[in-house]
PDB file of C-alpha atoms in Angstrom:
ATOM      1  CA  MET A   1     207.108  46.658 -81.498  1.00  0.00           C
ATOM      2  CA  SER A   2     210.256  46.955 -79.372  1.00  0.00           C
ATOM      3  CA  ALA A   3     210.674  45.352 -75.945  1.00  0.00           C
ATOM      4  CA  GLU A   4     210.282  48.783 -74.358  1.00  0.00           C
ATOM      5  CA  GLN A   5     206.895  49.228 -76.065  1.00  0.00           C
ATOM      6  CA  LEU A   6     205.430  45.902 -74.988  1.00  0.00           C
ATOM      7  CA  PRO A   7     202.279  46.288 -72.820  1.00  0.00           C
ATOM      8  CA  ASN A   8     202.581  45.624 -69.112  1.00  0.00           C
ATOM      9  CA  THR A   9     201.221  42.118 -68.489  1.00  0.00           C
ATOM     10  CA  ASP A  10     202.106  41.931 -64.778  1.00  0.00           C
ATOM     11  CA  ASN A  11     198.543  42.615 -63.637  1.00  0.00           C
ATOM     12  CA  THR A  12     196.965  39.470 -65.086  1.00  0.00           C
ATOM     13  CA  PRO A  13     193.430  38.293 -64.206  1.00  0.00           C
ATOM     14  CA  ALA A  14     194.946  35.580 -62.026  1.00  0.00           C
ATOM     15  CA  GLU A  15     197.017  38.127 -60.116  1.00  0.00           C
ATOM     16  CA  GLN A  16     193.982  40.408 -59.760  1.00  0.00           C
ATOM     17  CA  ARG A  17     192.031  37.527 -58.220  1.00  0.00           C
ATOM     18  CA  LYS A  18     194.938  36.818 -55.877  1.00  0.00           C
ATOM     19  CA  SER A  19     195.013  40.482 -54.790  1.00  0.00           C
ATOM     20  CA  ARG A  20     191.273  40.442 -54.083  1.00  0.00           C
ATOM     21  CA  ARG A  21     191.624  37.265 -52.031  1.00  0.00           C
ATOM     22  CA  THR A  22     194.426  38.893 -50.032  1.00  0.00           C
ATOM     23  CA  LEU A  23     192.297  41.977 -49.316  1.00  0.00           C
ATOM     24  CA  LEU A  24     189.344  39.820 -48.255  1.00  0.00           C
ATOM     25  CA  LEU A  25     191.605  37.791 -45.980  1.00  0.00           C
ATOM     26  CA  VAL A  26     192.950  40.952 -44.316  1.00  0.00           C
ATOM     27  CA  ALA A  27     189.394  42.262 -43.838  1.00  0.00           C
ATOM     28  CA  ALA A  28     188.277  38.943 -42.338  1.00  0.00           C
ATOM     29  CA  VAL A  29     191.183  38.973 -39.876  1.00  0.00           C
ATOM     30  CA  CYS A  30     190.260  42.513 -38.790  1.00  0.00           C
ATOM     31  CA  ILE A  31     186.580  41.834 -38.121  1.00  0.00           C
ATOM     32  CA  ALA A  32     186.933  38.298 -36.750  1.00  0.00           C
ATOM     33  CA  PRO A  33     187.546  39.381 -33.125  1.00  0.00           C
ATOM     34  CA  PHE A  34     184.387  41.502 -33.141  1.00  0.00           C
ATOM     35  CA  ILE A  35     182.202  38.750 -34.614  1.00  0.00           C
ATOM     36  CA  GLY A  36     183.787  36.064 -32.468  1.00  0.00           C
ATOM     37  CA  SER A  37     183.330  37.878 -29.182  1.00  0.00           C
ATOM     38  CA  TRP A  38     179.700  38.694 -29.952  1.00  0.00           C
ATOM     39  CA  ALA A  39     178.877  35.144 -31.057  1.00  0.00           C
ATOM     40  CA  LEU A  40     180.684  33.659 -28.070  1.00  0.00           C
ATOM     41  CA  TYR A  41     177.977  34.647 -25.652  1.00  0.00           C
ATOM     42  CA  TYR A  42     174.871  34.500 -27.819  1.00  0.00           C
ATOM     43  CA  PHE A  43     175.431  31.350 -29.858  1.00  0.00           C
ATOM     44  CA  TRP A  44     178.071  29.162 -28.264  1.00  0.00           C
ATOM     45  CA  GLN A  45     176.758  27.233 -25.291  1.00  0.00           C
ATOM     46  CA  PRO A  46     179.339  24.611 -24.282  1.00  0.00           C
ATOM     47  CA  THR A  47     178.325  21.711 -22.104  1.00  0.00           C
ATOM     48  CA  GLY A  48     178.158  22.664 -18.459  1.00  0.00           C
ATOM     49  CA  ARG A  49     177.623  26.376 -18.974  1.00  0.00           C
ATOM     50  CA  ILE A  50     174.191  27.679 -18.030  1.00  0.00           C
ATOM     51  CA  ASN A  51     173.096  31.285 -18.366  1.00  0.00           C
ATOM     52  CA  TYR A  52     171.028  32.454 -15.443  1.00  0.00           C
ATOM     53  CA  GLY A  53     169.053  34.984 -17.471  1.00  0.00           C
ATOM     54  CA  GLU A  54     166.873  33.615 -20.246  1.00  0.00           C
ATOM     55  CA  LEU A  55     168.170  34.533 -23.699  1.00  0.00           C
ATOM     56  CA  LEU A  56     165.618  36.399 -25.803  1.00  0.00           C
ATOM     57  CA  GLU A  57     165.515  36.617 -29.587  1.00  0.00           C
ATOM     58  CA  GLY A  58     163.958  39.323 -31.700  1.00  0.00           C
ATOM     59  CA  ALA A  59     163.063  41.646 -28.804  1.00  0.00           C
ATOM     60  CA  VAL A  60     164.103  45.040 -30.150  1.00  0.00           C
ATOM     61  CA  MET A  61     163.413  48.033 -27.944  1.00  0.00           C
ATOM     62  CA  PRO A  62     161.630  50.788 -29.925  1.00  0.00           C
ATOM     63  CA  THR A  63     162.886  54.329 -29.635  1.00  0.00           C
ATOM     64  CA  GLY A  64     160.855  57.466 -29.169  1.00  0.00           C
ATOM     65  CA  PRO A  65     160.347  59.867 -26.256  1.00  0.00           C
ATOM     66  CA  MET A  66     158.297  58.886 -23.205  1.00  0.00           C
ATOM     67  CA  PRO A  67     157.225  61.399 -20.556  1.00  0.00           C
ATOM     68  CA  PRO A  68     158.930  61.219 -17.156  1.00  0.00           C
ATOM     69  CA  ALA A  69     157.220  59.223 -14.418  1.00  0.00           C
ATOM     70  CA  GLY A  70     157.196  62.204 -12.086  1.00  0.00           C
ATOM     71  CA  SER A  71     159.582  65.131 -12.390  1.00  0.00           C
ATOM     72  CA  GLY A  72     162.363  65.279 -14.908  1.00  0.00           C
ATOM     73  CA  LYS A  73     162.729  65.288 -18.696  1.00  0.00           C
ATOM     74  CA  PRO A  74     161.227  62.968 -21.349  1.00  0.00           C
ATOM     75  CA  PHE A  75     163.222  59.770 -21.793  1.00  0.00           C
ATOM     76  CA  ASP A  76     164.141  57.891 -24.975  1.00  0.00           C
ATOM     77  CA  PHE A  77     166.048  54.601 -25.104  1.00  0.00           C
ATOM     78  CA  ALA A  78     167.966  56.090 -28.042  1.00  0.00           C
ATOM     79  CA  GLN A  79     169.799  58.184 -25.423  1.00  0.00           C
ATOM     80  CA  LEU A  80     171.352  55.004 -24.044  1.00  0.00           C
ATOM     81  CA  ARG A  81     172.597  53.416 -27.257  1.00  0.00           C
ATOM     82  CA  GLY A  82     176.105  52.154 -26.685  1.00  0.00           C
ATOM     83  CA  ARG A  83     175.319  51.144 -23.074  1.00  0.00           C
ATOM     84  CA  TRP A  84     173.990  48.027 -21.388  1.00  0.00           C
ATOM     85  CA  VAL A  85     170.670  48.814 -19.726  1.00  0.00           C
ATOM     86  CA  PHE A  86     168.799  47.061 -16.919  1.00  0.00           C
ATOM     87  CA  ILE A  87     165.048  47.563 -17.321  1.00  0.00           C
ATOM     88  CA  THR A  88     162.185  46.847 -14.940  1.00  0.00           C
ATOM     89  CA  VAL A  89     158.466  47.616 -15.103  1.00  0.00           C
ATOM     90  CA  ASP A  90     155.893  48.303 -12.407  1.00  0.00           C
ATOM     91  CA  SER A  91     153.277  50.709 -11.168  1.00  0.00           C
ATOM     92  CA  GLY A  92     154.562  54.210 -10.529  1.00  0.00           C
ATOM     93  CA  GLY A  93     153.574  53.561  -6.922  1.00  0.00           C
ATOM     94  CA  CYS A  94     156.546  51.122  -6.780  1.00  0.00           C
ATOM     95  CA  ALA A  95     155.767  48.988  -3.731  1.00  0.00           C
ATOM     96  CA  GLU A  96     158.233  46.725  -1.915  1.00  0.00           C
ATOM     97  CA  ALA A  97     158.796  44.153  -4.696  1.00  0.00           C
ATOM     98  CA  CYS A  98     159.341  46.960  -7.211  1.00  0.00           C
ATOM     99  CA  GLN A  99     161.881  48.690  -4.992  1.00  0.00           C
ATOM    100  CA  ASN A 100     163.625  45.378  -4.438  1.00  0.00           C
ATOM    101  CA  ARG A 101     164.212  45.069  -8.193  1.00  0.00           C
ATOM    102  CA  LEU A 102     165.497  48.644  -8.334  1.00  0.00           C
ATOM    103  CA  TRP A 103     167.877  47.780  -5.495  1.00  0.00           C
ATOM    104  CA  LYS A 104     169.171  44.710  -7.353  1.00  0.00           C
ATOM    105  CA  MET A 105     169.781  46.677 -10.543  1.00  0.00           C
ATOM    106  CA  ARG A 106     171.682  49.313  -8.609  1.00  0.00           C
ATOM    107  CA  GLN A 107     173.762  46.851  -6.618  1.00  0.00           C
ATOM    108  CA  VAL A 108     174.672  44.632  -9.578  1.00  0.00           C
ATOM    109  CA  ARG A 109     175.784  47.727 -11.469  1.00  0.00           C
ATOM    110  CA  LEU A 110     177.913  48.854  -8.527  1.00  0.00           C
ATOM    111  CA  THR A 111     179.767  45.520  -8.488  1.00  0.00           C
ATOM    112  CA  GLN A 112     181.156  46.092 -11.986  1.00  0.00           C
ATOM    113  CA  GLY A 113     184.051  48.328 -10.948  1.00  0.00           C
ATOM    114  CA  LYS A 114     185.828  49.713 -14.010  1.00  0.00           C
ATOM    115  CA  TYR A 115     182.845  48.748 -16.190  1.00  0.00           C
ATOM    116  CA  LEU A 116     180.412  50.795 -14.097  1.00  0.00           C
ATOM    117  CA  GLU A 117     179.898  53.541 -16.695  1.00  0.00           C
ATOM    118  CA  ARG A 118     178.909  51.007 -19.353  1.00  0.00           C
ATOM    119  CA  ILE A 119     175.669  50.200 -17.492  1.00  0.00           C
ATOM    120  CA  GLU A 120     172.432  52.189 -17.157  1.00  0.00           C
ATOM    121  CA  ARG A 121     169.101  51.531 -15.413  1.00  0.00           C
ATOM    122  CA  ALA A 122     165.559  52.289 -16.560  1.00  0.00           C
ATOM    123  CA  PHE A 123     162.175  51.990 -14.877  1.00  0.00           C
ATOM    124  CA  LEU A 124     158.974  51.939 -16.980  1.00  0.00           C
ATOM    125  CA  ALA A 125     155.782  52.816 -15.146  1.00  0.00           C
ATOM    126  CA  ASN A 126     152.875  50.838 -16.590  1.00  0.00           C
ATOM    127  CA  ASP A 127     150.204  53.118 -15.132  1.00  0.00           C
ATOM    128  CA  ALA A 128     149.560  56.812 -14.590  1.00  0.00           C
ATOM    129  CA  GLN A 129     150.922  56.963 -11.032  1.00  0.00           C
ATOM    130  CA  PRO A 130     154.012  59.160 -10.674  1.00  0.00           C
ATOM    131  CA  ILE A 131     157.077  57.686  -9.019  1.00  0.00           C
ATOM    132  CA  ALA A 132     157.369  58.754  -5.386  1.00  0.00           C
ATOM    133  CA  ALA A 133     160.031  61.396  -4.789  1.00  0.00           C
ATOM    134  CA  VAL A 134     161.613  59.277  -2.051  1.00  0.00           C
ATOM    135  CA  VAL A 135     162.034  56.344  -4.490  1.00  0.00           C
ATOM    136  CA  ALA A 136     163.466  58.578  -7.214  1.00  0.00           C
ATOM    137  CA  LYS A 137     165.976  59.958  -4.715  1.00  0.00           C
ATOM    138  CA  GLU A 138     166.944  56.541  -3.325  1.00  0.00           C
ATOM    139  CA  TYR A 139     167.610  55.193  -6.826  1.00  0.00           C
ATOM    140  CA  GLU A 140     169.076  58.318  -8.339  1.00  0.00           C
ATOM    141  CA  GLY A 141     170.632  57.602 -11.723  1.00  0.00           C
ATOM    142  CA  THR A 142     167.700  55.423 -12.820  1.00  0.00           C
ATOM    143  CA  TRP A 143     165.680  56.741 -15.754  1.00  0.00           C
ATOM    144  CA  PHE A 144     161.998  56.837 -14.701  1.00  0.00           C
ATOM    145  CA  ALA A 145     159.569  56.938 -17.647  1.00  0.00           C
ATOM    146  CA  ALA A 146     155.778  56.815 -17.963  1.00  0.00           C
ATOM    147  CA  ALA A 147     155.296  53.955 -20.439  1.00  0.00           C
ATOM    148  CA  GLU A 148     151.615  53.020 -20.152  1.00  0.00           C
ATOM    149  CA  GLY A 149     150.390  51.912 -23.589  1.00  0.00           C
ATOM    150  CA  THR A 150     153.726  52.545 -25.310  1.00  0.00           C
ATOM    151  CA  ALA A 151     155.509  50.392 -27.890  1.00  0.00           C
ATOM    152  CA  GLN A 152     158.469  50.198 -25.498  1.00  0.00           C
ATOM    153  CA  LEU A 153     156.368  48.479 -22.860  1.00  0.00           C
ATOM    154  CA  LYS A 154     154.840  46.095 -25.403  1.00  0.00           C
ATOM    155  CA  ALA A 155     158.303  45.089 -26.624  1.00  0.00           C
ATOM    156  CA  LEU A 156     159.155  43.316 -23.354  1.00  0.00           C
ATOM    157  CA  PRO A 157     158.239  39.604 -23.467  1.00  0.00           C
ATOM    158  CA  PHE A 158     157.070  38.104 -20.176  1.00  0.00           C
ATOM    159  CA  LYS A 159     155.624  34.917 -18.710  1.00  0.00           C
ATOM    160  CA  ALA A 160     153.055  35.679 -16.020  1.00  0.00           C
ATOM    161  CA  GLN A 161     153.536  39.428 -15.542  1.00  0.00           C
ATOM    162  CA  VAL A 162     155.933  41.906 -17.085  1.00  0.00           C
ATOM    163  CA  SER A 163     156.598  43.289 -13.595  1.00  0.00           C
ATOM    164  CA  ASP A 164     158.045  39.937 -12.513  1.00  0.00           C
ATOM    165  CA  HIS A 165     161.271  40.475 -14.426  1.00  0.00           C
ATOM    166  CA  ILE A 166     164.432  42.468 -14.754  1.00  0.00           C
ATOM    167  CA  TYR A 167     165.531  42.736 -18.386  1.00  0.00           C
ATOM    168  CA  LEU A 168     168.897  43.532 -19.940  1.00  0.00           C
ATOM    169  CA  MET A 169     169.177  45.533 -23.172  1.00  0.00           C
ATOM    170  CA  ASP A 170     172.397  45.431 -25.185  1.00  0.00           C
ATOM    171  CA  PRO A 171     174.199  48.486 -26.646  1.00  0.00           C
ATOM    172  CA  LEU A 172     172.438  48.021 -30.002  1.00  0.00           C
ATOM    173  CA  GLY A 173     168.958  48.261 -28.486  1.00  0.00           C
ATOM    174  CA  ASN A 174     168.125  44.538 -28.350  1.00  0.00           C
ATOM    175  CA  VAL A 175     166.550  43.112 -25.186  1.00  0.00           C
ATOM    176  CA  VAL A 176     168.750  40.052 -24.803  1.00  0.00           C
ATOM    177  CA  LEU A 177     168.183  38.673 -21.291  1.00  0.00           C
ATOM    178  CA  ARG A 178     165.181  38.237 -19.014  1.00  0.00           C
ATOM    179  CA  PHE A 179     165.871  37.437 -15.386  1.00  0.00           C
ATOM    180  CA  PRO A 180     163.332  35.399 -13.398  1.00  0.00           C
ATOM    181  CA  LYS A 181     161.019  36.615 -10.687  1.00  0.00           C
ATOM    182  CA  ASP A 182     162.899  37.213  -7.415  1.00  0.00           C
ATOM    183  CA  ALA A 183     166.183  37.059  -9.315  1.00  0.00           C
ATOM    184  CA  ASP A 184     169.404  36.225  -7.505  1.00  0.00           C
ATOM    185  CA  PRO A 185     171.662  39.308  -7.854  1.00  0.00           C
ATOM    186  CA  SER A 186     174.865  37.268  -7.541  1.00  0.00           C
ATOM    187  CA  ARG A 187     173.869  35.215 -10.590  1.00  0.00           C
ATOM    188  CA  MET A 188     172.763  38.329 -12.466  1.00  0.00           C
ATOM    189  CA  LYS A 189     176.219  39.728 -11.755  1.00  0.00           C
ATOM    190  CA  LYS A 190     177.923  36.716 -13.364  1.00  0.00           C
ATOM    191  CA  ASP A 191     175.844  37.001 -16.547  1.00  0.00           C
ATOM    192  CA  LEU A 192     176.595  40.705 -16.797  1.00  0.00           C
ATOM    193  CA  GLU A 193     180.319  40.234 -16.168  1.00  0.00           C
ATOM    194  CA  ARG A 194     180.501  37.696 -18.980  1.00  0.00           C
ATOM    195  CA  LEU A 195     178.768  40.036 -21.399  1.00  0.00           C
ATOM    196  CA  LEU A 196     180.937  43.019 -20.491  1.00  0.00           C
ATOM    197  CA  ARG A 197     184.071  40.928 -20.837  1.00  0.00           C
ATOM    198  CA  VAL A 198     183.349  39.700 -24.383  1.00  0.00           C
ATOM    199  CA  SER A 199     181.499  42.714 -25.788  1.00  0.00           C
ATOM    200  CA  ARG A 200     183.369  45.068 -28.120  1.00  0.00           C
ATOM    201  CA  ILE A 201     180.431  47.430 -28.760  1.00  0.00           C
ATOM    202  CA  GLY A 202     179.490  48.859 -25.373  1.00  0.00           C
TER     203      GLY A 202
END
């Protein structure tokens, strides 16, 4: 066999393994910022940093349509995938404490400036009372759903009462934070700002 007819031995098993390692390294470099930013908030808790909202694990918000709590169209959390969502629960009658939570959700959202459109608000009525028209108008932009007996309502973990809290759902549909009763909106704002700053998915 002449030199010109010799088989090509450049692509040896060792070189193939080297090529695969190079490809894996490039892939790791590409996805590292995404993984790092997500893990930064959820898993890395350096000394001296305290989250105001309580981190929740395994609280996935089910999807599926719920009727409106009053006028409007059926609502499904699937509509809000890709957004951060404040959630609160109360009677459709929505007395003073309920309206106070709606006010906090609205105001904290308004403080986010250029990130404003990344945030939504949802209210789940845990009884058959429709939301008052005056409340729906005051907090226009909030999704009002009748959730009595639904899987969505059951997915929200609480201490004393589910209506004590404001929750935050991430863009993937996980309920990740639970704020305490009578939450401080300035501290809610700081938690939300941190999440919006490091998140690459919503």
